[in-house]
Every structure is written in C-alpha cells, then in structure tokens.
PDB file of C-alpha atoms in Angstrom:
ATOM      1  CA  MET A 121      36.128 190.392 115.606  1.00 46.00           C
ATOM      2  CA  GLU A 122      38.320 191.873 116.478  1.00 45.00           C
ATOM      3  CA  LYS A 123      37.547 195.424 116.146  1.00 51.00           C
ATOM      4  CA  LYS A 124      34.341 193.883 116.758  1.00 49.00           C
ATOM      5  CA  PHE A 125      36.318 193.280 120.501  1.00 43.00           C
ATOM      6  CA  VAL A 126      38.361 196.146 120.698  1.00 45.00           C
ATOM      7  CA  LYS A 127      35.416 198.421 120.178  1.00 49.00           C
ATOM      8  CA  PHE A 128      33.233 196.738 123.024  1.00 45.00           C
ATOM      9  CA  VAL A 129      35.923 197.528 125.540  1.00 45.00           C
ATOM     10  CA  LEU A 130      36.896 200.906 124.458  1.00 48.00           C
ATOM     11  CA  THR A 131      33.184 201.595 125.432  1.00 50.00           C
ATOM     12  CA  VAL A 132      33.362 200.561 128.177  1.00 45.00           C
ATOM     13  CA  PHE A 133      36.111 201.970 129.448  1.00 47.00           C
ATOM     14  CA  LEU A 134      35.280 205.932 128.836  1.00 48.00           C
ATOM     15  CA  THR A 135      31.945 205.051 130.108  1.00 48.00           C
ATOM     16  CA  LEU A 136      33.179 203.593 133.312  1.00 47.00           C
ATOM     17  CA  CYS A 137      36.657 206.323 133.106  1.00 49.00           C
ATOM     18  CA  ILE A 138      33.676 209.613 132.058  1.00 44.00           C
ATOM     19  CA  SER A 139      31.013 208.207 135.940  1.00 44.00           C
ATOM     20  CA  ILE A 140      33.917 207.747 138.011  1.00 44.00           C
ATOM     21  CA  SER A 141      35.983 210.900 137.000  1.00 43.00           C
ATOM     22  CA  SER A 142      32.922 212.691 137.327  1.00 42.00           C
ATOM     23  CA  ALA A 143      32.253 211.620 140.773  1.00 41.00           C
ATOM     24  CA  GLN A 144      36.051 212.138 141.262  1.00 43.00           C
ATOM     25  CA  ASN A 145      36.264 215.326 140.170  1.00 41.00           C
ATOM     26  CA  THR A 146      32.916 216.618 143.220  1.00 41.00           C
ATOM     27  CA  GLN A 147      34.915 218.159 145.459  1.00 43.00           C
ATOM     28  CA  LYS A 148      31.324 218.718 148.726  1.00 44.00           C
ATOM     29  CA  SER A 149      31.696 222.003 149.531  1.00 35.00           C
ATOM     30  CA  ARG A 150      30.605 221.109 153.059  1.00 38.00           C
ATOM     31  CA  ASN A 151      31.295 221.671 156.872  1.00 44.00           C
ATOM     32  CA  TYR A 152      32.687 219.043 158.573  1.00 45.00           C
ATOM     33  CA  PHE A 153      30.328 217.082 160.986  1.00 47.00           C
ATOM     34  CA  PRO A 154      28.513 218.712 163.794  1.00 47.00           C
ATOM     35  CA  GLY A 155      29.175 216.165 166.758  1.00 51.00           C
ATOM     36  CA  ASN A 156      32.248 215.822 168.333  1.00 54.00           C
ATOM     37  CA  TYR A 157      35.313 213.591 168.885  1.00 54.00           C
ATOM     38  CA  SER A 158      37.617 214.873 170.598  1.00 59.00           C
ATOM     39  CA  ASN A 159      38.063 212.433 173.146  1.00 69.00           C
ATOM     40  CA  GLN A 160      38.342 209.711 170.303  1.00 76.00           C
ATOM     41  CA  PRO A 161      42.169 208.956 168.892  1.00 83.00           C
ATOM     42  CA  ILE A 162      42.913 210.387 165.329  1.00 86.00           C
ATOM     43  CA  ILE A 163      43.229 207.434 162.731  1.00 89.00           C
ATOM     44  CA  THR A 164      45.808 208.280 160.346  1.00 90.00           C
ATOM     45  CA  LEU A 165      46.601 205.378 156.961  1.00 90.00           C
ATOM     46  CA  LYS A 166      50.142 205.049 155.372  1.00 91.00           C
ATOM     47  CA  GLU A 167      49.746 204.062 151.607  1.00 88.00           C
ATOM     48  CA  GLY A 168      51.798 200.444 151.262  1.00 85.00           C
ATOM     49  CA  PHE A 169      53.008 197.440 148.452  1.00 79.00           C
ATOM     50  CA  PHE A 170      50.107 196.445 145.923  1.00 73.00           C
ATOM     51  CA  ASN A 171      47.458 200.069 147.394  1.00 70.00           C
ATOM     52  CA  LYS A 172      47.763 197.643 150.087  1.00 82.00           C
ATOM     53  CA  THR A 173      46.881 200.677 153.061  1.00 88.00           C
ATOM     54  CA  THR A 174      47.498 199.773 156.969  1.00 91.00           C
ATOM     55  CA  TYR A 175      45.672 201.975 159.480  1.00 91.00           C
ATOM     56  CA  TYR A 176      46.869 203.872 162.931  1.00 92.00           C
ATOM     57  CA  LEU A 177      44.230 204.379 165.876  1.00 89.00           C
ATOM     58  CA  ASP A 178      46.739 207.315 167.800  1.00 86.00           C
ATOM     59  CA  GLY A 179      50.080 205.777 166.498  1.00 86.00           C
ATOM     60  CA  GLU A 180      48.782 202.343 167.089  1.00 90.00           C
ATOM     61  CA  LYS A 181      48.311 199.933 163.937  1.00 92.00           C
ATOM     62  CA  SER A 182      44.742 198.447 163.451  1.00 90.00           C
ATOM     63  CA  SER A 183      43.147 196.811 160.614  1.00 89.00           C
ATOM     64  CA  PRO A 184      40.458 197.701 159.026  1.00 87.00           C
ATOM     65  CA  LYS A 185      38.156 195.782 160.254  1.00 87.00           C
ATOM     66  CA  GLU A 186      39.265 197.789 163.528  1.00 89.00           C
ATOM     67  CA  VAL A 187      37.846 200.873 161.819  1.00 88.00           C
ATOM     68  CA  THR A 188      34.521 200.119 160.686  1.00 86.00           C
ATOM     69  CA  ALA A 189      33.969 199.025 163.931  1.00 85.00           C
ATOM     70  CA  PHE A 190      34.755 201.439 165.166  1.00 84.00           C
ATOM     71  CA  LEU A 191      33.577 204.052 163.455  1.00 82.00           C
ATOM     72  CA  ASN A 192      29.715 202.104 163.482  1.00 80.00           C
ATOM     73  CA  SER A 193      30.314 202.377 167.649  1.00 78.00           C
ATOM     74  CA  LEU A 194      29.595 207.010 166.660  1.00 72.00           C
ATOM     75  CA  LYS A 195      25.722 206.155 166.191  1.00 65.00           C
ATOM     76  CA  ASN A 196      25.660 210.162 165.533  1.00 62.00           C
ATOM     77  CA  GLU A 197      26.807 210.031 161.925  1.00 67.00           C
ATOM     78  CA  ASP A 198      26.908 207.113 158.982  1.00 69.00           C
ATOM     79  CA  PHE A 199      30.102 206.415 157.982  1.00 75.00           C
ATOM     80  CA  LYS A 200      30.078 204.511 155.295  1.00 80.00           C
ATOM     81  CA  PHE A 201      34.168 203.581 155.525  1.00 83.00           C
ATOM     82  CA  GLN A 202      32.934 199.045 155.385  1.00 83.00           C
ATOM     83  CA  SER A 203      30.743 199.514 151.292  1.00 85.00           C
ATOM     84  CA  TYR A 204      34.796 202.265 149.814  1.00 88.00           C
ATOM     85  CA  GLN A 205      36.503 199.023 151.368  1.00 85.00           C
ATOM     86  CA  ARG A 206      34.560 196.819 149.543  1.00 87.00           C
ATOM     87  CA  LYS A 207      34.753 198.685 146.536  1.00 88.00           C
ATOM     88  CA  LYS A 208      38.380 198.826 147.207  1.00 88.00           C
ATOM     89  CA  ASN A 209      39.026 194.928 147.051  1.00 87.00           C
ATOM     90  CA  LEU A 210      37.119 194.812 144.162  1.00 89.00           C
ATOM     91  CA  GLY A 211      38.946 197.117 142.876  1.00 87.00           C
ATOM     92  CA  MET A 212      42.511 195.758 143.189  1.00 86.00           C
ATOM     93  CA  GLY A 213      40.224 191.425 142.064  1.00 87.00           C
ATOM     94  CA  ILE A 214      40.512 193.466 138.367  1.00 89.00           C
ATOM     95  CA  ARG A 215      43.402 194.763 138.410  1.00 85.00           C
ATOM     96  CA  VAL A 216      45.126 191.772 139.727  1.00 85.00           C
ATOM     97  CA  SER A 217      43.590 189.944 136.787  1.00 86.00           C
ATOM     98  CA  GLY A 218      44.440 192.153 134.040  1.00 85.00           C
ATOM     99  CA  ILE A 219      47.591 192.439 135.364  1.00 81.00           C
ATOM    100  CA  ALA A 220      48.279 188.836 134.901  1.00 82.00           C
ATOM    101  CA  VAL A 221      46.714 189.204 131.141  1.00 81.00           C
ATOM    102  CA  THR A 222      49.637 192.035 130.442  1.00 77.00           C
ATOM    103  CA  ILE A 223      52.451 189.730 132.310  1.00 76.00           C
ATOM    104  CA  SER A 224      51.081 186.511 129.917  1.00 78.00           C
ATOM    105  CA  SER A 225      51.469 188.013 126.566  1.00 75.00           C
ATOM    106  CA  ILE A 226      54.837 189.889 127.789  1.00 71.00           C
ATOM    107  CA  ALA A 227      55.732 186.449 128.619  1.00 71.00           C
ATOM    108  CA  TYR A 228      55.395 185.673 125.127  1.00 70.00           C
ATOM    109  CA  LEU A 229      57.376 188.234 123.451  1.00 65.00           C
ATOM    110  CA  PHE A 230      59.926 187.981 125.180  1.00 65.00           C
ATOM    111  CA  THR A 231      59.886 183.845 124.556  1.00 64.00           C
ATOM    112  CA  ASN A 232      58.261 184.161 121.101  1.00 63.00           C
ATOM    113  CA  ASP A 233      59.073 185.376 117.492  1.00 63.00           C
ATOM    114  CA  ILE A 234      55.418 186.890 116.837  1.00 62.00           C
ATOM    115  CA  PRO A 235      55.312 186.588 112.999  1.00 63.00           C
ATOM    116  CA  PRO A 236      53.837 190.561 111.962  1.00 62.00           C
ATOM    117  CA  ALA A 237      50.825 189.265 110.895  1.00 60.00           C
ATOM    118  CA  ASN A 238      49.960 188.718 114.763  1.00 61.00           C
ATOM    119  CA  VAL A 239      51.763 191.021 116.236  1.00 66.00           C
ATOM    120  CA  ARG A 240      47.989 193.476 115.602  1.00 68.00           C
ATOM    121  CA  PRO A 241      46.445 190.404 118.180  1.00 70.00           C
ATOM    122  CA  TRP A 242      48.805 190.227 120.582  1.00 70.00           C
ATOM    123  CA  PHE A 243      48.513 194.128 121.014  1.00 73.00           C
ATOM    124  CA  TRP A 244      45.030 193.887 121.040  1.00 76.00           C
ATOM    125  CA  ALA A 245      45.193 191.254 123.916  1.00 76.00           C
ATOM    126  CA  SER A 246      48.107 193.433 125.656  1.00 76.00           C
ATOM    127  CA  PHE A 247      45.444 196.373 125.481  1.00 78.00           C
ATOM    128  CA  GLY A 248      42.790 194.992 127.127  1.00 81.00           C
ATOM    129  CA  GLY A 249      44.898 193.896 130.440  1.00 82.00           C
ATOM    130  CA  GLY A 250      45.288 197.032 130.109  1.00 80.00           C
ATOM    131  CA  VAL A 251      42.597 198.693 130.452  1.00 84.00           C
ATOM    132  CA  LEU A 252      41.238 195.727 133.030  1.00 86.00           C
ATOM    133  CA  GLN A 253      44.457 197.466 135.166  1.00 82.00           C
ATOM    134  CA  SER A 254      42.901 201.512 134.579  1.00 82.00           C
ATOM    135  CA  THR A 255      39.308 199.612 135.707  1.00 87.00           C
ATOM    136  CA  GLY A 256      40.750 198.453 138.871  1.00 86.00           C
ATOM    137  CA  ASN A 257      43.043 201.512 138.781  1.00 83.00           C
ATOM    138  CA  ILE A 258      39.868 204.215 138.360  1.00 85.00           C
ATOM    139  CA  LEU A 259      38.137 201.687 141.681  1.00 88.00           C
ATOM    140  CA  VAL A 260      40.385 201.289 143.725  1.00 86.00           C
ATOM    141  CA  ALA A 261      41.205 205.320 143.380  1.00 83.00           C
ATOM    142  CA  ASP A 262      37.810 206.268 143.686  1.00 87.00           C
ATOM    143  CA  SER A 263      37.555 204.293 146.769  1.00 87.00           C
ATOM    144  CA  GLU A 264      40.518 205.518 148.708  1.00 86.00           C
ATOM    145  CA  ARG A 265      39.547 208.974 147.407  1.00 86.00           C
ATOM    146  CA  ARG A 266      36.333 208.552 149.950  1.00 87.00           C
ATOM    147  CA  ILE A 267      38.372 206.866 152.897  1.00 88.00           C
ATOM    148  CA  GLN A 268      40.740 209.673 152.797  1.00 87.00           C
ATOM    149  CA  ARG A 269      37.298 212.091 153.019  1.00 84.00           C
ATOM    150  CA  THR A 270      35.661 210.215 155.870  1.00 84.00           C
ATOM    151  CA  ILE A 271      39.334 209.873 157.385  1.00 85.00           C
ATOM    152  CA  ASN A 272      39.916 213.701 156.971  1.00 83.00           C
ATOM    153  CA  ASP A 273      36.201 214.361 158.372  1.00 78.00           C
ATOM    154  CA  PHE A 274      36.296 212.685 161.508  1.00 80.00           C
ATOM    155  CA  ASN A 275      40.009 213.936 162.795  1.00 81.00           C
ATOM    156  CA  ALA A 276      39.135 217.133 161.504  1.00 75.00           C
ATOM    157  CA  TYR A 277      36.434 217.711 164.189  1.00 69.00           C
ATOM    158  CA  HIS A 278      39.047 215.689 166.878  1.00 67.00           C
ATOM    159  CA  TYR A 279      41.341 218.263 166.205  1.00 63.00           C
ATOM    160  CA  SER A 280      39.394 221.155 166.400  1.00 53.00           C
ATOM    161  CA  GLY A 281      35.736 220.793 167.217  1.00 45.00           C
ATOM    162  CA  GLY A 282      34.987 222.431 163.208  1.00 44.00           C
ATOM    163  CA  ALA A 283      35.590 226.264 164.968  1.00 46.00           C
ATOM    164  CA  ASP A 284      39.707 225.938 164.215  1.00 55.00           C
ATOM    165  CA  ALA A 285      42.093 225.560 160.043  1.00 68.00           C
ATOM    166  CA  PHE A 286      42.543 222.650 159.259  1.00 81.00           C
ATOM    167  CA  LEU A 287      43.845 221.119 156.331  1.00 88.00           C
ATOM    168  CA  SER A 288      43.646 218.001 154.483  1.00 89.00           C
ATOM    169  CA  MET A 289      44.644 216.568 151.194  1.00 89.00           C
ATOM    170  CA  ASP A 290      42.049 215.082 148.238  1.00 89.00           C
ATOM    171  CA  ILE A 291      43.074 213.364 145.094  1.00 86.00           C
ATOM    172  CA  ILE A 292      42.325 213.402 141.855  1.00 83.00           C
ATOM    173  CA  ASP A 293      43.654 211.931 138.775  1.00 76.00           C
ATOM    174  CA  GLY A 294      44.902 214.537 136.112  1.00 73.00           C
ATOM    175  CA  PHE A 295      45.524 213.782 132.195  1.00 72.00           C
ATOM    176  CA  LEU A 296      49.774 213.599 133.616  1.00 73.00           C
ATOM    177  CA  GLY A 297      48.978 211.229 136.843  1.00 75.00           C
ATOM    178  CA  PRO A 298      47.611 211.949 140.230  1.00 80.00           C
ATOM    179  CA  LYS A 299      47.291 215.202 141.814  1.00 87.00           C
ATOM    180  CA  ILE A 300      47.436 216.328 145.202  1.00 91.00           C
ATOM    181  CA  ASN A 301      45.033 219.008 146.527  1.00 92.00           C
ATOM    182  CA  ILE A 302      45.569 220.435 149.966  1.00 93.00           C
ATOM    183  CA  TYR A 303      42.233 221.384 151.625  1.00 90.00           C
ATOM    184  CA  GLU A 304      42.020 224.016 154.856  1.00 87.00           C
ATOM    185  CA  GLY A 305      37.998 223.026 155.293  1.00 79.00           C
ATOM    186  CA  PRO A 306      35.637 223.026 151.847  1.00 79.00           C
ATOM    187  CA  MET A 307      38.507 225.507 150.651  1.00 87.00           C
ATOM    188  CA  GLN A 308      41.038 224.582 148.090  1.00 90.00           C
ATOM    189  CA  LEU A 309      44.508 226.092 148.684  1.00 92.00           C
ATOM    190  CA  GLU A 310      47.085 227.421 146.495  1.00 93.00           C
ATOM    191  CA  LYS A 311      50.902 226.328 146.251  1.00 92.00           C
ATOM    192  CA  ASP A 312      51.382 229.854 147.723  1.00 93.00           C
ATOM    193  CA  GLN A 313      49.102 229.810 150.119  1.00 93.00           C
ATOM    194  CA  VAL A 314      49.818 226.307 151.317  1.00 93.00           C
ATOM    195  CA  LEU A 315      53.066 227.154 152.036  1.00 93.00           C
ATOM    196  CA  THR A 316      52.307 230.927 153.303  1.00 93.00           C
ATOM    197  CA  ARG A 317      50.551 228.399 156.355  1.00 90.00           C
ATOM    198  CA  PHE A 318      53.701 225.922 156.318  1.00 92.00           C
ATOM    199  CA  GLN A 319      55.616 228.545 157.144  1.00 91.00           C
ATOM    200  CA  SER A 320      54.605 228.470 161.227  1.00 88.00           C
ATOM    201  CA  ASN A 321      56.049 225.243 161.813  1.00 90.00           C
ATOM    202  CA  PRO A 322      59.235 224.547 159.500  1.00 92.00           C
ATOM    203  CA  GLU A 323      59.441 220.766 159.440  1.00 92.00           C
ATOM    204  CA  ALA A 324      56.051 220.663 158.064  1.00 92.00           C
ATOM    205  CA  LEU A 325      57.025 223.593 155.220  1.00 93.00           C
ATOM    206  CA  ARG A 326      60.473 221.404 154.979  1.00 94.00           C
ATOM    207  CA  LEU A 327      59.183 218.583 153.931  1.00 94.00           C
ATOM    208  CA  TYR A 328      56.411 219.939 151.394  1.00 94.00           C
ATOM    209  CA  GLU A 329      58.751 221.646 149.230  1.00 95.00           C
ATOM    210  CA  GLN A 330      60.840 217.802 149.539  1.00 95.00           C
ATOM    211  CA  VAL A 331      56.689 216.954 148.113  1.00 94.00           C
ATOM    212  CA  LEU A 332      56.443 219.213 145.344  1.00 94.00           C
ATOM    213  CA  LYS A 333      59.854 217.718 144.203  1.00 93.00           C
ATOM    214  CA  ARG A 334      58.630 214.804 143.993  1.00 93.00           C
ATOM    215  CA  GLU A 335      55.501 215.943 142.133  1.00 92.00           C
ATOM    216  CA  LYS A 336      57.515 217.840 139.450  1.00 91.00           C
ATOM    217  CA  VAL A 337      60.235 213.692 138.581  1.00 91.00           C
ATOM    218  CA  SER A 338      56.339 212.369 138.315  1.00 89.00           C
ATOM    219  CA  THR A 339      55.153 214.693 136.131  1.00 88.00           C
ATOM    220  CA  VAL A 340      58.308 213.449 133.970  1.00 89.00           C
ATOM    221  CA  ALA A 341      58.404 209.599 134.420  1.00 88.00           C
ATOM    222  CA  ASN A 342      54.504 209.772 133.684  1.00 85.00           C
ATOM    223  CA  VAL A 343      54.309 211.790 130.557  1.00 86.00           C
ATOM    224  CA  ALA A 344      57.596 209.251 129.131  1.00 86.00           C
ATOM    225  CA  ASN A 345      55.364 206.333 130.300  1.00 82.00           C
ATOM    226  CA  SER A 346      52.532 207.955 127.788  1.00 81.00           C
ATOM    227  CA  ALA A 347      54.486 208.756 125.119  1.00 83.00           C
ATOM    228  CA  LEU A 348      55.946 204.818 124.759  1.00 81.00           C
ATOM    229  CA  GLY A 349      52.757 204.131 125.189  1.00 77.00           C
ATOM    230  CA  ILE A 350      51.857 205.711 122.152  1.00 79.00           C
ATOM    231  CA  GLY A 351      55.162 204.624 120.205  1.00 77.00           C
ATOM    232  CA  ILE A 352      54.043 200.508 120.971  1.00 73.00           C
ATOM    233  CA  PHE A 353      50.435 201.871 119.515  1.00 71.00           C
ATOM    234  CA  PHE A 354      52.035 203.011 116.018  1.00 73.00           C
ATOM    235  CA  LEU A 355      54.008 200.506 116.048  1.00 71.00           C
ATOM    236  CA  ALA A 356      51.862 197.676 116.434  1.00 66.00           C
ATOM    237  CA  VAL A 357      48.695 198.925 115.279  1.00 64.00           C
ATOM    238  CA  GLY A 358      50.023 202.342 112.774  1.00 57.00           C
ATOM    239  CA  PHE A 359      51.817 200.492 111.038  1.00 55.00           C
ATOM    240  CA  GLU A 360      52.160 197.340 108.097  1.00 55.00           C
ATOM    241  CA  SER A 361      55.600 195.470 109.282  1.00 52.00           C
ATOM    242  CA  GLN A 362      57.897 194.466 107.171  1.00 48.00           C
ATOM    243  CA  SER A 363      59.363 192.141 109.049  1.00 50.00           C
ATOM    244  CA  SER A 364      60.151 190.712 112.196  1.00 53.00           C
ATOM    245  CA  SER A 365      62.556 192.888 113.024  1.00 55.00           C
ATOM    246  CA  GLN A 366      59.113 194.975 114.728  1.00 58.00           C
ATOM    247  CA  ASN A 367      59.820 192.381 117.665  1.00 59.00           C
ATOM    248  CA  ASP A 368      63.312 194.316 118.311  1.00 67.00           C
ATOM    249  CA  LEU A 369      61.272 197.655 118.671  1.00 73.00           C
ATOM    250  CA  LEU A 370      58.892 195.840 120.337  1.00 71.00           C
ATOM    251  CA  ILE A 371      60.454 194.005 123.644  1.00 70.00           C
ATOM    252  CA  PRO A 372      62.372 197.423 124.756  1.00 76.00           C
ATOM    253  CA  LEU A 373      60.088 199.527 124.081  1.00 77.00           C
ATOM    254  CA  THR A 374      57.148 197.096 125.859  1.00 74.00           C
ATOM    255  CA  PHE A 375      59.673 196.263 129.413  1.00 75.00           C
ATOM    256  CA  THR A 376      61.061 199.730 130.005  1.00 82.00           C
ATOM    257  CA  GLY A 377      57.079 201.372 129.515  1.00 78.00           C
ATOM    258  CA  VAL A 378      56.653 198.598 132.588  1.00 75.00           C
ATOM    259  CA  GLY A 379      59.454 199.667 134.231  1.00 81.00           C
ATOM    260  CA  LEU A 380      58.249 203.468 134.074  1.00 83.00           C
ATOM    261  CA  ASN A 381      55.027 202.314 134.816  1.00 79.00           C
ATOM    262  CA  ILE A 382      56.316 200.490 138.368  1.00 80.00           C
ATOM    263  CA  PHE A 383      58.947 203.435 138.950  1.00 87.00           C
ATOM    264  CA  SER A 384      55.386 205.968 138.678  1.00 86.00           C
ATOM    265  CA  ARG A 385      53.051 204.121 141.307  1.00 83.00           C
ATOM    266  CA  PHE A 386      56.582 203.081 144.161  1.00 88.00           C
ATOM    267  CA  TYR A 387      57.108 206.980 143.816  1.00 90.00           C
ATOM    268  CA  GLU A 388      53.690 208.460 143.019  1.00 89.00           C
ATOM    269  CA  ARG A 389      52.784 206.150 147.080  1.00 89.00           C
ATOM    270  CA  LYS A 390      55.642 207.524 148.708  1.00 92.00           C
ATOM    271  CA  THR A 391      54.897 211.010 147.053  1.00 93.00           C
ATOM    272  CA  ARG A 392      51.031 210.542 149.046  1.00 92.00           C
ATOM    273  CA  ASN A 393      52.368 209.498 152.943  1.00 92.00           C
ATOM    274  CA  LEU A 394      54.607 211.624 152.851  1.00 95.00           C
ATOM    275  CA  THR A 395      52.434 214.627 152.634  1.00 94.00           C
ATOM    276  CA  ARG A 396      50.040 212.350 155.368  1.00 92.00           C
ATOM    277  CA  ASP A 397      53.173 213.305 157.413  1.00 92.00           C
ATOM    278  CA  VAL A 398      53.316 217.055 156.685  1.00 93.00           C
ATOM    279  CA  LEU A 399      49.792 217.384 156.937  1.00 91.00           C
ATOM    280  CA  TYR A 400      49.925 215.270 160.314  1.00 88.00           C
ATOM    281  CA  LYS A 401      53.305 217.388 161.698  1.00 88.00           C
ATOM    282  CA  TYR A 402      50.618 220.811 160.723  1.00 88.00           C
ATOM    283  CA  ASN A 403      48.141 219.701 162.132  1.00 85.00           C
ATOM    284  CA  TYR A 404      48.520 218.054 165.469  1.00 79.00           C
ATOM    285  CA  GLN A 405      52.500 218.957 166.630  1.00 70.00           C
TER     286      GLN A 405
END
C-alpha cells in the first residue's frame, strides 16, 4: 500500500512539474500590444507575506478586483488577469493543505518518539505534504508569472507605445531555485548587458548590484536546503535504523530544513520586489 501511494504521488507531481515547467520556459517572442495606453495609469505590484500581492495604479494602492475591472475596461485587448488570479488562489489552497500536513507530521515527530519501524511511514506522510506544497507553489508561480507579463505588456505601451526600449522582468524556476531574467522588449539580456543599460541611471545600477548579490545568497541557501532534504531522505528511507536514536538526527535536520525554506522564500520575495523597484526607476524616472 505504501509503495502504491508513493508511486501515485510521484507520478502526479512529476506530470504537473513537466507540464507547467514547459509552459513556464516558453517565452513569447512577440511585440507588445498594438493599442495605445499613454493616458492610462501605470500598474505596479509588490509581493507580500504568504504570496499576498498588493497592486498599485499610479502609486495608489488598489485591489485585484479593481485592477481586473480596469483592464477589462480596455475593450481593444483581452487581458486574462482574472483567470490568472483564480489559478493563483487555487494554488494557494493546495499549498495551505500541504503546509497543514507537513506541520502535523513535524509536530508528531517533535512530540513523540517514532519507533524505527514507523520512520518510513512518517517520512512518506511528510513527503506527501511536501508534494502538495510544491504543486501549489508551481501553480502560484505560473499564475504570478503570467500576471507579471500582463502588467509588463500593459505598462510597455503606457511608457512608449512600443517604440522605445522597455525593460521588464520574468521569473523562471531553475534547478537551484527561482531565477530572475531581464528582457528588453522580447529580447532576454545577459547580466553585462543589463549593467550597461543601467549605466545611465546610477540609482538603478546601485540597486541592481544589490539584486545580483542577493541572488548569490539565495543560491547558497537553496543548495544547503537541497542537501538537507537528501540527508533526511537517506536517514529515513535509505538505511535501516538500528535504534530510536534516529529521531535525534531527524528532528534537528527537519527543523533546519524548514527554517532554511522559510528564509529562502522571504529572501527571494524581497529580491523580486527590489528588482521591480530597479526597473521602475529605469523605465519611468
């Protein structure tokens, strides 16, 4: 029964990863919309705690409902902002379910001595919670990416009508965590090209250098978190335990992994918000 459950969970998870990652890694190589929105407000956003996004219209705080109504009022373009928002809400629900399962398994591990024979069932229950979290994260990341693209496209014509260079950001999931790519129109820029563009704006250049430093820290944290996950896997599943002392290692490793995961998400969120500030300064100031 345990093996069938594991195979089912892995199959569902891998299928979702492959299908959504394929969509994520496909960058649309097209020009911006043919409309002209020069008289419309600039849309900006900031990510908050637990992926709560705050939207702004010309710096004034707004709600997703208000942004949806605003975009729907532009009859010459079909913005799918509302459907992306629904997809994000679905992903959040799945993520919360996974977090609840994971927290329950960690609480059980912390308050009870798990006999060696029950370590593997505990691990697979915890793993199932992780799969739910990852699935939710993928759905949220994909919907947020599409929301960001919608805002990028709208703001590009607000800024220049598509005639001049406009820098935007795109976030993709990499092997060592999320990666921020910078685009000029449909063309992806290398880091040295981005730095060259920012030479004309010292404040944007200074902030972008901070972004590059923060990305290095995020990479180190993600590598450490992956190593911890592999260690927990082999400790719980890869080797037969000889005594209940296995718990003495599982508890600190598990809590260290949870702490690193929380730190990584918080740190990466601030890095993405900082990148948005950089692009705003470059494009509009």
